[in-house]
């Protein structure tokens, strides 16, 4: 790869990481989420892909650092929420698979009794985020949580 390409790639990854951190910080301070026991997970590499991913050594290493997400959960109620900063999509007409770069999506899994459920929401929110976007994301999580957990 050319040096110029690598410089731009690095800048893009850093900009996406800054967006991820800002969103995680905003959500971790949200009093409504906290009052329901929803916690932002920030340990280890949670929220970012590995720089040398190999799919269990099945493929030659690939850089997944641009894959960014924020993870929230309420383990007591079996609720897990992934906010993806590049939402996957399958076109219903063609069946083609796309990665909606810089489009925010919400993936929620939850457990009720012995069954697991999954919901995917593609939002109309694109990076970079502003305060209104982050508030909208928090409201969407709360709406889903209140509907699913009760």
Coordinates of C-alpha atoms in Angstrom, one line a residue:
X1 CA 0.0 0.0 0.0
X2 CA 1.1 3.5 -0.6
X3 CA 2.3 5.7 2.2
X4 CA -0.4 8.2 1.5
X5 CA -3.1 5.6 1.6
X6 CA -1.8 4.3 5.0
X7 CA -1.8 7.8 6.4
X8 CA -5.4 8.4 5.4
X9 CA -6.4 4.9 6.7
X10 CA -4.8 5.6 10.1
X11 CA -6.5 9.0 10.3
X12 CA -9.9 7.4 9.5
X13 CA -9.4 4.7 12.1
X14 CA -8.5 7.3 14.7
X15 CA -11.5 9.5 13.8
X16 CA -13.9 6.4 14.1
X17 CA -12.2 5.5 17.5
X18 CA -12.8 9.0 18.8
X19 CA -16.5 8.7 17.8
X20 CA -16.8 5.3 19.5
X21 CA -15.2 6.7 22.7
X22 CA -17.4 9.8 22.7
X23 CA -20.6 7.7 22.3
X24 CA -19.5 5.2 25.0
X25 CA -18.7 8.1 27.4
X26 CA -22.1 9.7 26.7
X27 CA -24.0 6.5 27.2
X28 CA -22.1 5.6 30.4
X29 CA -23.2 8.9 31.9
X30 CA -26.9 8.5 30.9
X31 CA -28.9 8.4 34.1
X32 CA -31.9 6.7 32.5
X33 CA -29.8 3.8 31.2
X34 CA -28.0 3.5 34.6
X35 CA -31.4 3.6 36.5
X36 CA -32.4 0.4 34.6
X37 CA -29.1 -1.3 35.3
X38 CA -27.8 -1.0 31.7
X39 CA -24.0 -0.8 31.7
X40 CA -21.5 0.2 29.0
X41 CA -18.8 -2.4 28.7
X42 CA -15.3 -0.9 28.3
X43 CA -12.9 -3.7 29.3
X44 CA -10.1 -5.0 27.1
X45 CA -10.7 -4.7 23.4
X46 CA -14.4 -4.4 23.7
X47 CA -15.6 -2.1 20.9
X48 CA -12.9 -2.4 18.4
X49 CA -11.6 -5.1 16.0
X50 CA -8.2 -6.6 16.2
X51 CA -5.3 -5.3 14.1
X52 CA -4.3 -8.9 13.2
X53 CA -7.5 -10.9 13.0
X54 CA -7.2 -14.5 11.6
X55 CA -10.6 -16.1 12.1
X56 CA -9.0 -18.8 14.4
X57 CA -6.0 -19.0 12.1
X58 CA -8.2 -19.9 9.1
X59 CA -7.3 -16.8 7.0
X60 CA -4.3 -14.7 6.6
X61 CA -4.3 -11.8 9.1
X62 CA -6.5 -8.8 8.3
X63 CA -6.7 -5.5 10.0
X64 CA -10.2 -5.0 11.6
X65 CA -9.4 -1.8 13.6
X66 CA -12.1 0.1 11.6
X67 CA -14.7 -2.2 12.9
X68 CA -16.1 -0.2 15.9
X69 CA -19.0 -0.7 18.3
X70 CA -20.3 0.1 21.7
X71 CA -21.5 -2.7 23.9
X72 CA -24.1 -2.3 26.7
X73 CA -25.9 -4.9 28.8
X74 CA -28.1 -5.7 31.7
X75 CA -26.9 -9.2 32.5
X76 CA -29.6 -9.6 35.2
X77 CA -32.3 -9.5 32.5
X78 CA -30.4 -11.2 29.7
X79 CA -30.2 -7.9 27.6
X80 CA -27.3 -7.2 25.3
X81 CA -27.0 -4.2 23.0
X82 CA -24.4 -3.6 20.3
X83 CA -24.3 -0.2 18.7
X84 CA -22.4 -0.8 15.4
X85 CA -20.7 2.1 13.7
X86 CA -20.9 0.2 10.4
X87 CA -24.1 -1.7 10.3
X88 CA -24.4 -4.8 8.2
X89 CA -27.3 -5.0 5.8
X90 CA -28.8 -7.6 3.4
X91 CA -30.7 -6.1 0.5
X92 CA -34.2 -7.7 0.6
X93 CA -34.5 -7.5 -3.2
X94 CA -31.1 -8.7 -4.4
X95 CA -29.9 -10.6 -1.3
X96 CA -26.6 -8.6 -1.6
X97 CA -24.7 -8.1 1.6
X98 CA -23.4 -4.6 2.5
X99 CA -21.5 -3.0 5.3
X100 CA -23.1 0.5 5.8
X101 CA -19.9 2.3 6.6
X102 CA -20.4 5.1 9.2
X103 CA -24.1 4.3 9.6
X104 CA -25.2 3.6 13.1
X105 CA -27.1 0.4 13.8
X106 CA -28.4 -1.3 16.9
X107 CA -28.3 -5.0 17.5
X108 CA -30.1 -6.3 20.5
X109 CA -30.3 -9.8 21.9
X110 CA -32.2 -10.7 25.0
X111 CA -33.3 -13.8 26.8
X112 CA -36.8 -14.6 27.9
X113 CA -37.2 -17.8 29.8
X114 CA -35.1 -20.3 27.8
X115 CA -35.4 -18.6 24.4
X116 CA -33.1 -16.0 22.9
X117 CA -34.3 -13.2 20.6
X118 CA -32.4 -10.8 18.3
X119 CA -33.5 -7.4 16.9
X120 CA -31.5 -5.3 14.4
X121 CA -32.3 -1.7 13.7
X122 CA -30.7 0.4 11.0
X123 CA -30.9 4.0 12.1
X124 CA -30.8 7.2 10.0
X125 CA -27.7 8.3 12.0
X126 CA -24.3 8.7 10.3
X127 CA -20.9 9.6 11.7
X128 CA -19.8 12.0 12.9
X129 CA -22.2 12.1 15.8
X130 CA -23.6 15.2 17.6
X131 CA -25.3 15.4 21.0
X132 CA -28.7 15.0 19.4
X133 CA -27.6 11.8 17.6
X134 CA -26.3 10.3 20.9
X135 CA -29.5 11.3 22.7
X136 CA -31.5 9.6 20.0
X137 CA -29.4 6.4 20.3
X138 CA -29.9 6.4 24.1
X139 CA -33.7 6.8 23.6
X140 CA -33.8 4.0 21.1
X141 CA -32.0 1.7 23.5
X142 CA -34.3 2.6 26.4
X143 CA -37.4 2.1 24.1
X144 CA -36.2 -1.4 23.2
X145 CA -35.2 -2.3 26.7
X146 CA -38.5 -1.2 28.2
X147 CA -40.5 -3.1 25.5
X148 CA -38.4 -6.3 25.7
X149 CA -37.6 -6.6 29.4
X150 CA -41.0 -5.8 30.9

